[in-house]
PDB file of C-alpha atoms in Angstrom:
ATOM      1  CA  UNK A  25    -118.511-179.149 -44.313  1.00  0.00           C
ATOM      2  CA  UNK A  26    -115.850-181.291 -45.153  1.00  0.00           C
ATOM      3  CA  UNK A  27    -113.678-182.683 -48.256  1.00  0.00           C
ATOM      4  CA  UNK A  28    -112.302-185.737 -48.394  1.00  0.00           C
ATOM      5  CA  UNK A  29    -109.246-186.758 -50.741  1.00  0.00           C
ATOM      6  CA  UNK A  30    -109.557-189.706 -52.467  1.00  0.00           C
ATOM      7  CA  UNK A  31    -106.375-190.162 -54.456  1.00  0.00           C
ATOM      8  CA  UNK A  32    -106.086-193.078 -57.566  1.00  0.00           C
ATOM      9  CA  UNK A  33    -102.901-194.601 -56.800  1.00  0.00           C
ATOM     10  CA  UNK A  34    -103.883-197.199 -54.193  1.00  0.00           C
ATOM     11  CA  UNK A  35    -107.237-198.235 -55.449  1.00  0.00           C
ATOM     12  CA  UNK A  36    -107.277-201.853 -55.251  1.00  0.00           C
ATOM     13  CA  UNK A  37    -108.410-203.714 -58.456  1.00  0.00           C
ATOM     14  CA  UNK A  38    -111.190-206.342 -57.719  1.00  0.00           C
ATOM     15  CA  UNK A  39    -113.140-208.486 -60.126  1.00  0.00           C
ATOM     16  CA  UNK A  40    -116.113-207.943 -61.367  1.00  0.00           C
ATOM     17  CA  UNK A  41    -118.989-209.866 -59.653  1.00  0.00           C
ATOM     18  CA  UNK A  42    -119.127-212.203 -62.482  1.00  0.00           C
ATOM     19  CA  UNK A  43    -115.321-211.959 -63.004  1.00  0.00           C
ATOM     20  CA  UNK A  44    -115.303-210.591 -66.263  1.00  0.00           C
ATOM     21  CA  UNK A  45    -112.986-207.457 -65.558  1.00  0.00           C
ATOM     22  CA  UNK A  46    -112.286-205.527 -62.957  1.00  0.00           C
ATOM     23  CA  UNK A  47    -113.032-202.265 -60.944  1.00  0.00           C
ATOM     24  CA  UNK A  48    -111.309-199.980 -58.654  1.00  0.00           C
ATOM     25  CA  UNK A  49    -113.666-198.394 -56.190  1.00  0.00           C
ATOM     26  CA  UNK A  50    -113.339-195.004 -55.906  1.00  0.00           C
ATOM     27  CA  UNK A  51    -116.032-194.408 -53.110  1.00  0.00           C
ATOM     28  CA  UNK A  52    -119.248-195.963 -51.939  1.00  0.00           C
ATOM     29  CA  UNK A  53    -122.291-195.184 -49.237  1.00  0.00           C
ATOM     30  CA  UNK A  54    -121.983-196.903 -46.809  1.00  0.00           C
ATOM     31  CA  UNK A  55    -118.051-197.075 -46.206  1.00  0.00           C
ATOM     32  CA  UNK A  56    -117.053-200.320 -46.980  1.00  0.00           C
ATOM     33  CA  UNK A  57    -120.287-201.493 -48.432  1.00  0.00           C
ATOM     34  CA  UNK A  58    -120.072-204.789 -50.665  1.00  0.00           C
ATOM     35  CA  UNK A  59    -121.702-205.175 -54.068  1.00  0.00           C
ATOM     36  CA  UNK A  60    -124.671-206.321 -52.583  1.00  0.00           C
ATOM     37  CA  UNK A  61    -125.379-203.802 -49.778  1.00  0.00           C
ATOM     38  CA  UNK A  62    -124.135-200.319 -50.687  1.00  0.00           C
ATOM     39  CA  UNK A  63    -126.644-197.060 -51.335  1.00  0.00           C
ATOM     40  CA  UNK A  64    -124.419-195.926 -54.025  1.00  0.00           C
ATOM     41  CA  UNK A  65    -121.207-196.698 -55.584  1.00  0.00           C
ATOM     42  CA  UNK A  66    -119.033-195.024 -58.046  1.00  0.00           C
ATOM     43  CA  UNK A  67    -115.237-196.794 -59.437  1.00  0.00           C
ATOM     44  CA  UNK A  68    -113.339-197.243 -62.813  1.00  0.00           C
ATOM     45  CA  UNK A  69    -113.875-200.256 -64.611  1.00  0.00           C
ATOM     46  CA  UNK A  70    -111.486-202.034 -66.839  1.00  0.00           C
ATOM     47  CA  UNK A  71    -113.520-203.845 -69.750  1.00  0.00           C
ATOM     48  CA  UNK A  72    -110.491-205.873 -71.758  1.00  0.00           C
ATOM     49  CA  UNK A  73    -112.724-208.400 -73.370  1.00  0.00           C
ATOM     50  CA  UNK A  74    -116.365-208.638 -75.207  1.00  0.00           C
ATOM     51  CA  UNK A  75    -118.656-209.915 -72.897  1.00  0.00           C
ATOM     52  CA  UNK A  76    -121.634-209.666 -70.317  1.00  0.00           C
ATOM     53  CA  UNK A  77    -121.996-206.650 -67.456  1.00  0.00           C
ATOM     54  CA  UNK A  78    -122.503-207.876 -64.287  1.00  0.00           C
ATOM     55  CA  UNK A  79    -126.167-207.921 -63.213  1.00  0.00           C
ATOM     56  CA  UNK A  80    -127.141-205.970 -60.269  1.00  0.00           C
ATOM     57  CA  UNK A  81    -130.722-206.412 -58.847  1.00  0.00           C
ATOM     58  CA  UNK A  82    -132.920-203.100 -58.276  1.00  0.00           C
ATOM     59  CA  UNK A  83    -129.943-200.889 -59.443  1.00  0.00           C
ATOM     60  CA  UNK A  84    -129.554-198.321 -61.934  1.00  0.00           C
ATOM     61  CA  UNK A  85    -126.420-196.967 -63.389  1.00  0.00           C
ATOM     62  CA  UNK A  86    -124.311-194.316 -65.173  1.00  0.00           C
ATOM     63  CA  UNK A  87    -121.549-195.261 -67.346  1.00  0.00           C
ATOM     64  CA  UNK A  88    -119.099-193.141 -68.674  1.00  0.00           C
ATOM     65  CA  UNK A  89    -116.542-193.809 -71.307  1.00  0.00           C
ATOM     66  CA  UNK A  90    -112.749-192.082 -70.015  1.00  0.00           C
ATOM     67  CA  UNK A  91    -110.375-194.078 -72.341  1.00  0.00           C
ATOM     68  CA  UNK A  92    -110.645-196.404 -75.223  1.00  0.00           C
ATOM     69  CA  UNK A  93    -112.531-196.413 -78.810  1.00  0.00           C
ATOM     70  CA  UNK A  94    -116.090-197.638 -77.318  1.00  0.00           C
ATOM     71  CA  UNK A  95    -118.687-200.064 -77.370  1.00  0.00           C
ATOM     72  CA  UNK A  96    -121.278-201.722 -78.759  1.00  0.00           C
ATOM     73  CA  UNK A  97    -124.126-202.505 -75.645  1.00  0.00           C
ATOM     74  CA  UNK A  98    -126.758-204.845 -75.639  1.00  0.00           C
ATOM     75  CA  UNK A  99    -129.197-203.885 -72.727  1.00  0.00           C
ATOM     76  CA  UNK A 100    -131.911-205.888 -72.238  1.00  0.00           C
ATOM     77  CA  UNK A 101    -131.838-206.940 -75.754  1.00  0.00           C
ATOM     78  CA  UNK A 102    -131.704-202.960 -77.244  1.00  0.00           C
ATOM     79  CA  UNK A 103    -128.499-202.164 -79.086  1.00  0.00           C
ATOM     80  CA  UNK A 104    -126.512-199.051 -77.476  1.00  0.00           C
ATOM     81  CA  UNK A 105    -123.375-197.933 -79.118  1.00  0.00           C
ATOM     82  CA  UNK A 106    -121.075-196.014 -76.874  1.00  0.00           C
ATOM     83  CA  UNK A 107    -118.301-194.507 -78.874  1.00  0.00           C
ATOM     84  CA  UNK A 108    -117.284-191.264 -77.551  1.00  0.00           C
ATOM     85  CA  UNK A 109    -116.002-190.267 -74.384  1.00  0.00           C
ATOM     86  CA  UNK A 110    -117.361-188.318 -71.463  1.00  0.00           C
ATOM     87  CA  UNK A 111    -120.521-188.811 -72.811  1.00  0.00           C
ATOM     88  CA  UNK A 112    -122.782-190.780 -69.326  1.00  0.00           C
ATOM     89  CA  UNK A 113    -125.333-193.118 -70.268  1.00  0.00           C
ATOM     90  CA  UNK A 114    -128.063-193.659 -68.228  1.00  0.00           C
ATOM     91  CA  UNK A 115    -129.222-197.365 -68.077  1.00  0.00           C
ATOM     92  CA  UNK A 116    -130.839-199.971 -65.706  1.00  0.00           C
ATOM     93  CA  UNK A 117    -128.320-202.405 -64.491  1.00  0.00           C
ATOM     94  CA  UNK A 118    -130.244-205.619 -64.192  1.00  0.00           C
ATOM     95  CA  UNK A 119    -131.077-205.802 -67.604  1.00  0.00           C
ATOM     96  CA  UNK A 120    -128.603-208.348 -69.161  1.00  0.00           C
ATOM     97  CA  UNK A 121    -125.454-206.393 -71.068  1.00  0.00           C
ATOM     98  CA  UNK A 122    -123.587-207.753 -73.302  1.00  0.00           C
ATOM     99  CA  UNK A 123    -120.716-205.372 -74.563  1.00  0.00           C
ATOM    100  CA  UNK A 124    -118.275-205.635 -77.980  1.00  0.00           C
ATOM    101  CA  UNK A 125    -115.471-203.912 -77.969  1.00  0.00           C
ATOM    102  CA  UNK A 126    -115.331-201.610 -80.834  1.00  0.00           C
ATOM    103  CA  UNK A 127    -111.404-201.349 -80.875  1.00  0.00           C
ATOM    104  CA  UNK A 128    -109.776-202.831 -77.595  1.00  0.00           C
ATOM    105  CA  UNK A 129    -109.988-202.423 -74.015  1.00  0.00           C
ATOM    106  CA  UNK A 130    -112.108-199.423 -72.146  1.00  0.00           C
ATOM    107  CA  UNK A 131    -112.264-197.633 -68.500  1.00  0.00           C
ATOM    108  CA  UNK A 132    -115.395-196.500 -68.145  1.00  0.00           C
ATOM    109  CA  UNK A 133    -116.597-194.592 -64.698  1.00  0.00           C
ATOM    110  CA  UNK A 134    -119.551-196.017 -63.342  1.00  0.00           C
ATOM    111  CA  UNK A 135    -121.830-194.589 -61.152  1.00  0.00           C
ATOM    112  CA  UNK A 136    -124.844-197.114 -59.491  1.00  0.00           C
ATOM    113  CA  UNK A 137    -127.321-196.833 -57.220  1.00  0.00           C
ATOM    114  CA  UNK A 138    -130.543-198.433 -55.101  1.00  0.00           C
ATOM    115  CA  UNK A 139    -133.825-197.702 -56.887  1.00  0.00           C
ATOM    116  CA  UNK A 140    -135.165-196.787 -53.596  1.00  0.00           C
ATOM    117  CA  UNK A 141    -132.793-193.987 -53.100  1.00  0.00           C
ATOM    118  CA  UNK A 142    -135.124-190.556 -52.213  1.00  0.00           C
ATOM    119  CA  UNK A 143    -132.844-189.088 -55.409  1.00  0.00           C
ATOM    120  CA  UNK A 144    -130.782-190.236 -58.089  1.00  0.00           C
ATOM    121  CA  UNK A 145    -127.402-189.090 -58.651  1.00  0.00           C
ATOM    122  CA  UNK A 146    -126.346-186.660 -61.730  1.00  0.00           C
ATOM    123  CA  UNK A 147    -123.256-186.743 -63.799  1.00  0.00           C
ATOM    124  CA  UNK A 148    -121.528-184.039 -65.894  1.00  0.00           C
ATOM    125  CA  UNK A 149    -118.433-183.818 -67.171  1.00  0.00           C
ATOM    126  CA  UNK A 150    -116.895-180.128 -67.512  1.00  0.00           C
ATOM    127  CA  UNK A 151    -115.053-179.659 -70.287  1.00  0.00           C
ATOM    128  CA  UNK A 152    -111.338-179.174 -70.123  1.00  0.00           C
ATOM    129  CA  UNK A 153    -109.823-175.202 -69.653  1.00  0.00           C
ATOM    130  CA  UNK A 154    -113.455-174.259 -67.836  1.00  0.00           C
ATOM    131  CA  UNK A 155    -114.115-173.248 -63.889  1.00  0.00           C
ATOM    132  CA  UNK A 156    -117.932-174.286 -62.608  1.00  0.00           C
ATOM    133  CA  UNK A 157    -119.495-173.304 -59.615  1.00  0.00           C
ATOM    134  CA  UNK A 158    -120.269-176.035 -57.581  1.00  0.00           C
ATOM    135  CA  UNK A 159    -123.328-175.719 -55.274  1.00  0.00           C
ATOM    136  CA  UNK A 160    -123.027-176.888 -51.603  1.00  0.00           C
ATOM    137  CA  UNK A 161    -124.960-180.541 -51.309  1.00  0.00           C
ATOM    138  CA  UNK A 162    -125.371-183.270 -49.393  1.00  0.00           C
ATOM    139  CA  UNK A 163    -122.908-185.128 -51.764  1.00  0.00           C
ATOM    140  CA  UNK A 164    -120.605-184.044 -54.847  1.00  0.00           C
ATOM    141  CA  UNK A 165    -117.749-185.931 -56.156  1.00  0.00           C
ATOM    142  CA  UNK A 166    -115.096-184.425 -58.225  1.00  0.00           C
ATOM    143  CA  UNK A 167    -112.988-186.784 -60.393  1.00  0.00           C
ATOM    144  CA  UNK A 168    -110.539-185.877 -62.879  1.00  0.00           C
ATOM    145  CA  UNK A 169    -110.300-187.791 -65.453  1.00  0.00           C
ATOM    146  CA  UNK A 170    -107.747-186.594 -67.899  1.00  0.00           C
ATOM    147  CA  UNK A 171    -105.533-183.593 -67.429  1.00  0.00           C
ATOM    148  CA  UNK A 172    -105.718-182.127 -64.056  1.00  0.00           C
ATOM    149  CA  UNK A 173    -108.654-180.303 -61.927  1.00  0.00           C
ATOM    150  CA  UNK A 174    -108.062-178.175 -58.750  1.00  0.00           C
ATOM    151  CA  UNK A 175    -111.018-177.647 -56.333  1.00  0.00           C
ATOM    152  CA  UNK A 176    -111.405-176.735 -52.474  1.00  0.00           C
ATOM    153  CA  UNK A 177    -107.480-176.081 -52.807  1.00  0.00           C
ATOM    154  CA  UNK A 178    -106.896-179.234 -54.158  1.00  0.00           C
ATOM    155  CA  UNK A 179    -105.125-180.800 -57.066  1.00  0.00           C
ATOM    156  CA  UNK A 180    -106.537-183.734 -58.384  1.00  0.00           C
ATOM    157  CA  UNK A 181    -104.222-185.933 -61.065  1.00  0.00           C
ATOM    158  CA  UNK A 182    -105.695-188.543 -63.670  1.00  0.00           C
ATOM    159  CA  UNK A 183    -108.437-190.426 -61.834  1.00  0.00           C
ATOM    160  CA  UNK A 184    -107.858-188.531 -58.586  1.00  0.00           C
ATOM    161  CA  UNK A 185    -111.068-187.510 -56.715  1.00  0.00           C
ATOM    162  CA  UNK A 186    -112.588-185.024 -54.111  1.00  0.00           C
ATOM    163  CA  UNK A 187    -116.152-185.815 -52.027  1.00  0.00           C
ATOM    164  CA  UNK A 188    -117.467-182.804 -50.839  1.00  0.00           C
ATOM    165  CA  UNK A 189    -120.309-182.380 -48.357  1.00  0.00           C
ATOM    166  CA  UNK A 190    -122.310-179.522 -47.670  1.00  0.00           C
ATOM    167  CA  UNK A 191    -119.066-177.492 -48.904  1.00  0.00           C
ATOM    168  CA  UNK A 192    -119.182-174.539 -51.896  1.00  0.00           C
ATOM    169  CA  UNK A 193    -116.778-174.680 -54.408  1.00  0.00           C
ATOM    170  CA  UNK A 194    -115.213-173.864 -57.977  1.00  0.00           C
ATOM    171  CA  UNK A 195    -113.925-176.104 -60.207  1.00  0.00           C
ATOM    172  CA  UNK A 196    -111.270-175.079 -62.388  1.00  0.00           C
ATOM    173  CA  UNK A 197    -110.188-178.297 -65.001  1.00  0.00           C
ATOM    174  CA  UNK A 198    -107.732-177.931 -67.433  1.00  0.00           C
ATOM    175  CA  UNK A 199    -109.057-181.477 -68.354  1.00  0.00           C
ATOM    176  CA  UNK A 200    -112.234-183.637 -68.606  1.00  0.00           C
ATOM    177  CA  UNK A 201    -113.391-183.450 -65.183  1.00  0.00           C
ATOM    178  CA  UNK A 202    -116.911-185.515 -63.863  1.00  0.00           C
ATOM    179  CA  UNK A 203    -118.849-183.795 -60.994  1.00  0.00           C
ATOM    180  CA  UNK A 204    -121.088-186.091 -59.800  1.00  0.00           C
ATOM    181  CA  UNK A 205    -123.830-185.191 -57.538  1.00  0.00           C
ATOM    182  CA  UNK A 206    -125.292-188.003 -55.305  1.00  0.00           C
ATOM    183  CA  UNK A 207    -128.326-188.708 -53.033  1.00  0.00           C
ATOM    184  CA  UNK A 208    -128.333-187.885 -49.232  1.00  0.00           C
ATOM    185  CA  UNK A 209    -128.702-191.000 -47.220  1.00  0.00           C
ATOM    186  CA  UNK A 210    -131.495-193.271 -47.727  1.00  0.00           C
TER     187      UNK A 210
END
C-alpha cells in the first residue's frame, strides 16, 4: 500500500508534441516515460489557441474540461462540442482534432493510454461538498481540481494530486475532485 504526493507547483510545462500548447505532467507509467513509450499518462493541458490535437498512434484518451468556456472538436471529421466542465469525453487520439475555442483559452485534464492495455482507465469527477469511498486498486489517482480535497490524510490544493495503490480510502472534496482509476501494468 502506498500513496504518493504529487503536488502542482513544480510541474514543468512542456510543449505539446506538435507544439501547439503545452502540458504539465502530472504522472505517467512507466516513470519518466516519453510521449512515445509510456502505458498511461495523465497532465493538464493549456489549449490558448484554435488548432489541431496532437496525434498519438494506438492511443485512446479522456479529456476533461477544468477551466475555460469550451470547445468546439473535430475528431476524425465528427463535430464534438465540449462546453461544460468536469464533464470526460471519451475519444480515440489518433484521429485528427481540430479544436475552436468557444471563448478563450482552456485546461483540460487528459488522461491517455496504450490500446493494448489489459484495462482502460475510468474517470469521475465527485462533485464538490461530497465524501466517496474509494476501493483499494492497483491504481487510483486523486486530483483536485477546484476547491480543495483531503484523502489518505492528505490535503490536496487546486491541481494537487494523490496515486494510491492497493490503499482504501475516502474522499472528502469540498470541490470538483477527478478520481481516476487506471490499469495495472501491461
Amino acid at each position: 500500500m502506498t500513496v504518493r504526493v504529487l503536488p502542482a507547483a513544480g510541474r514543468v510545462a512542456v510543449p505539446w508534441k506538435n507544439g501547439g500548447g503545452v502540458t504539465r505532467e502530472i504522472v505517467a507509467r512507466p516513470e519518466g516515460a516519453d510521449m512515445g513509450d509510456f502505458e498511461w499518462r495523465v497532465s493538464l493541458a493549456d489549449v490558448g489557441s484554435d488548432g489541431p490535437f496532437s496525434a498519438f498512434a494506438d492511443v485512446d484518451r479522456i479529456l476533461t474540461m477544468v477551466e475555460g468556456e469550451g470547445m468546439d472538436l473535430t475528431v476524425g471529421g465528427e463535430q464534438r462540442r465540449v462546453a461544460a466542465r468536469f464533464v470526460p469525453q471519451r475519444f480515440p487520439g489518433d484521429l485528427p482534432t481540430g479544436c475552436r475555442l468557444l471563448g478563450g483559452p482552456v485546461v483540460n485534464l487528459n488522461v491517455m493510454w496504450r490500446r493494448v492495455a489489459a484495462a482502460t482507465p475510468t474517470v469521475t469527477v465527485a462533485a464538490p461538498r461530497r465524501s466517496l469511498a474509494l476501493p483499494a486498486g492497483p491504481a487510483v489517482l486523486v486530483v483536485a481540481l477546484d476547491g480543495t480535497a483531503e484523502v489518505a490524510g492528505v490535503t490536496l490544493g487546486r491541481y494537487d494530486a494523490v496515486l494510491l495503490t492497493d490503499e482504501e480510502a475516502t474522499l472528502r472534496a469540498t470541490g470538483h475532485t477527478a478520481v481516476i482509476t487506471l490499469p495495472p501494468r501491461a
